Coordinates of C-alpha atoms in Angstrom, one line a residue:
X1 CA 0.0 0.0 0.0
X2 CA 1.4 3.3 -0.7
X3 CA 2.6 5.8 1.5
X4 CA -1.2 8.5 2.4
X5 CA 1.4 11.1 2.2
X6 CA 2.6 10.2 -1.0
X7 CA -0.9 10.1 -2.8
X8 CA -1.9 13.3 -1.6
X9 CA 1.1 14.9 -2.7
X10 CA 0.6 13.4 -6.0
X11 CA -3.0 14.7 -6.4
X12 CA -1.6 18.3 -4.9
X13 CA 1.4 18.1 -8.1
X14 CA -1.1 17.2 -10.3
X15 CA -3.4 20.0 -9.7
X16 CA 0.1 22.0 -9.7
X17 CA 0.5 20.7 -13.6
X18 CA -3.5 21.4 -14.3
X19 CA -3.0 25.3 -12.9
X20 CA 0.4 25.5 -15.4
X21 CA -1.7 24.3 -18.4
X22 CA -4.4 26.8 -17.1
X23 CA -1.9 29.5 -17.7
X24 CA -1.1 30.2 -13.7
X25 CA 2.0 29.4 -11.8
X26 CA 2.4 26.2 -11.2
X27 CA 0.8 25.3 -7.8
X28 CA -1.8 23.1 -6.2
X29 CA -2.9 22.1 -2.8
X30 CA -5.4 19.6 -1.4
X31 CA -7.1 19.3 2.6
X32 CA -7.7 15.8 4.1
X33 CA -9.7 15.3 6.9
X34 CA -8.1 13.0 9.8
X35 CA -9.6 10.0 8.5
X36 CA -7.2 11.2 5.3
X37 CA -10.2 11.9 3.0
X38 CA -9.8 14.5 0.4
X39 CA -12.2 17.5 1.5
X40 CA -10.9 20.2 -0.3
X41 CA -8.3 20.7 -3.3
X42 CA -7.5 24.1 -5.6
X43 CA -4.8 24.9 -8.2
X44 CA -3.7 28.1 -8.3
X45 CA -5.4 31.2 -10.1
X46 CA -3.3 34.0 -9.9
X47 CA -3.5 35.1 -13.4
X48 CA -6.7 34.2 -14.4
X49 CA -8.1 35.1 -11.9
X50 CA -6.7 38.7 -11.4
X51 CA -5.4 37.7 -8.0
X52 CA -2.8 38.2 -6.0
X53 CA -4.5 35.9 -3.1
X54 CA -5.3 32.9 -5.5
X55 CA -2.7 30.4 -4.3
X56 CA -4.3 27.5 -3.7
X57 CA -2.9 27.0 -0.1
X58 CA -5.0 30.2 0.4
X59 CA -8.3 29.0 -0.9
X60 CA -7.8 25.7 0.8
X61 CA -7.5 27.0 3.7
X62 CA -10.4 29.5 3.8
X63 CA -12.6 27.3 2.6
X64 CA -11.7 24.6 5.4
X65 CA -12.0 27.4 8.7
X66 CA -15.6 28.2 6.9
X67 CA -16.7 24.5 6.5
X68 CA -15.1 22.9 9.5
X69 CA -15.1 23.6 13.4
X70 CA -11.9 24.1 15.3
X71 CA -11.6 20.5 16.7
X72 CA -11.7 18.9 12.9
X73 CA -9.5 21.7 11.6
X74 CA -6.8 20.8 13.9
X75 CA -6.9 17.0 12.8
X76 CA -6.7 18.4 8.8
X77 CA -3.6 18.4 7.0
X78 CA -2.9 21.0 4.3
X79 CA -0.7 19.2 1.3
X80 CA 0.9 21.4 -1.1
X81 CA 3.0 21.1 -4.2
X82 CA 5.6 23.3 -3.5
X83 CA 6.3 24.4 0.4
X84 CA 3.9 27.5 1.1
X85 CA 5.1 30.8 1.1
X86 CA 4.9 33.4 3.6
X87 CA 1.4 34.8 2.7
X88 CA -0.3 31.7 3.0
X89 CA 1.7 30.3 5.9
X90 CA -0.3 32.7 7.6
X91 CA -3.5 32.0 6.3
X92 CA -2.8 28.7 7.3
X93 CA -1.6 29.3 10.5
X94 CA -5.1 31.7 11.3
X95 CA -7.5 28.8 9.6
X96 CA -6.5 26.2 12.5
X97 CA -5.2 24.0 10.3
X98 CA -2.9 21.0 12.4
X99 CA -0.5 20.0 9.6
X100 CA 1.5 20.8 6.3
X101 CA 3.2 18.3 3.8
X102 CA 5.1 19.6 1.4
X103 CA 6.3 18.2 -1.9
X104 CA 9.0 21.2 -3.2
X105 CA 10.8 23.3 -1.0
X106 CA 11.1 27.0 -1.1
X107 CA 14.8 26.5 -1.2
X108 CA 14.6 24.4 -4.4
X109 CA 12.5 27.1 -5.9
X110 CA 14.4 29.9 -5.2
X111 CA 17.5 28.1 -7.3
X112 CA 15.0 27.3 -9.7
X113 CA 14.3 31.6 -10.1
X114 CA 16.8 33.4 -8.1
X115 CA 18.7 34.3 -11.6
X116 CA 16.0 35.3 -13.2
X117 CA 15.4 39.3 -12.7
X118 CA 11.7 38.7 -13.1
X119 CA 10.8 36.6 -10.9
X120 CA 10.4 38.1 -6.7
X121 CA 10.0 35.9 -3.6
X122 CA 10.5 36.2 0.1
X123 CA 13.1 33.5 1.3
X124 CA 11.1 33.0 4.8
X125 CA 10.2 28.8 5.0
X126 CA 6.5 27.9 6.5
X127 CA 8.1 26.7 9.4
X128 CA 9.9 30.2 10.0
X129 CA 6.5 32.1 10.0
X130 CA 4.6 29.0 12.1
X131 CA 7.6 29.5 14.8
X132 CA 6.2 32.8 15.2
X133 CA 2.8 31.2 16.7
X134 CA 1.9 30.5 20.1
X135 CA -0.1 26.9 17.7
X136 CA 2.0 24.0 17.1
X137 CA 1.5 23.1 13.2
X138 CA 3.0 20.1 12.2
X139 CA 5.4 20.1 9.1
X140 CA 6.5 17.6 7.0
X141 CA 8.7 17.9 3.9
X142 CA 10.2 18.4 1.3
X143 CA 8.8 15.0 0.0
X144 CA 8.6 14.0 -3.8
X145 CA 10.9 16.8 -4.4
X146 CA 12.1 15.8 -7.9
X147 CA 8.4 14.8 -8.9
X148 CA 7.3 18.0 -7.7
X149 CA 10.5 19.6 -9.5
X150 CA 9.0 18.6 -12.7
X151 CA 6.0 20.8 -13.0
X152 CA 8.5 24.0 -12.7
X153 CA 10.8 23.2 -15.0
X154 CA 10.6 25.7 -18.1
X155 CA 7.7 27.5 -16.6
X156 CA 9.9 30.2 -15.0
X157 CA 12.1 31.1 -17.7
X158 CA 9.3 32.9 -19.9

């Protein structure tokens, strides 16, 4: 039987790849409940959308603090394709959200655009800005990295 973590990460890069092909950058994220039941997933909609907000660790977790209670929120996990920045760390951390797993990290990303004049980002990890809390979030990753790796490969350069 595979790895839970694995499968959801899977499902999180594949999104990733559908939000590329959409046109956006190339991110998705998915919610499990604690029995490990997709209940939420998103790709990102940045440029489609006209929003600077549309990662999909964002809309993830808003959607989860309005459809859950606390209790159930803290036995979610958030998966994401690529380790969430610094803007949604914080939605993540207010939503009540009890775990992370992360395919790509922001370190690998930042190689991946730091040359490129641009491309911006804020070199702060998820477990930086949930260090800051008086909540315990649980973080696990980078996992998958070279899967995940895949789906930025080419995107950045345009």
């Amino acid at each position: 039987m595979a790895d839970p973590h694995e499968l959801a990460l899977r499902r999180a890069i594949q999104l990733a790849e559908l939000a590329r092909q959409h046109g956006n950058h190339p991110f998705g994220s998915i919610v499990t409940n604690a029995a490990g039941d997709i209940v939420l997933e998103a790709e990102n909609t940045v440029v489609t959308g006209h929003d600077l907000a549309g990662h999909p660790e964002i809309k993830v977790a808003t959607l989860a603090a309005a459809k859950f209670d606390a209790a159930s929120l803290a036995g979610c996990t958030l998966y994401a394709s690529t380790e969430p920045c610094p803007m949604c760390s914080g939605a993540i951390y207010w939503s009540g959200i009890g775990r992370v797993v992360f395919a790509f990290s922001q370190r690998s990303l930042n190689q991946i655009v730091q040359h490129l004049p641009t491309q911006t980002y804020l070199s702060l990890s998820c477990r930086e800005v949930f260090a800051r809390g008086n909540r315990p979030i649980e973080v696990i990753g980078p996992l998958l990295e070279e899967e995940a790796r895949y789906v930025h490969l080419g995107f950045w350069d345009r």
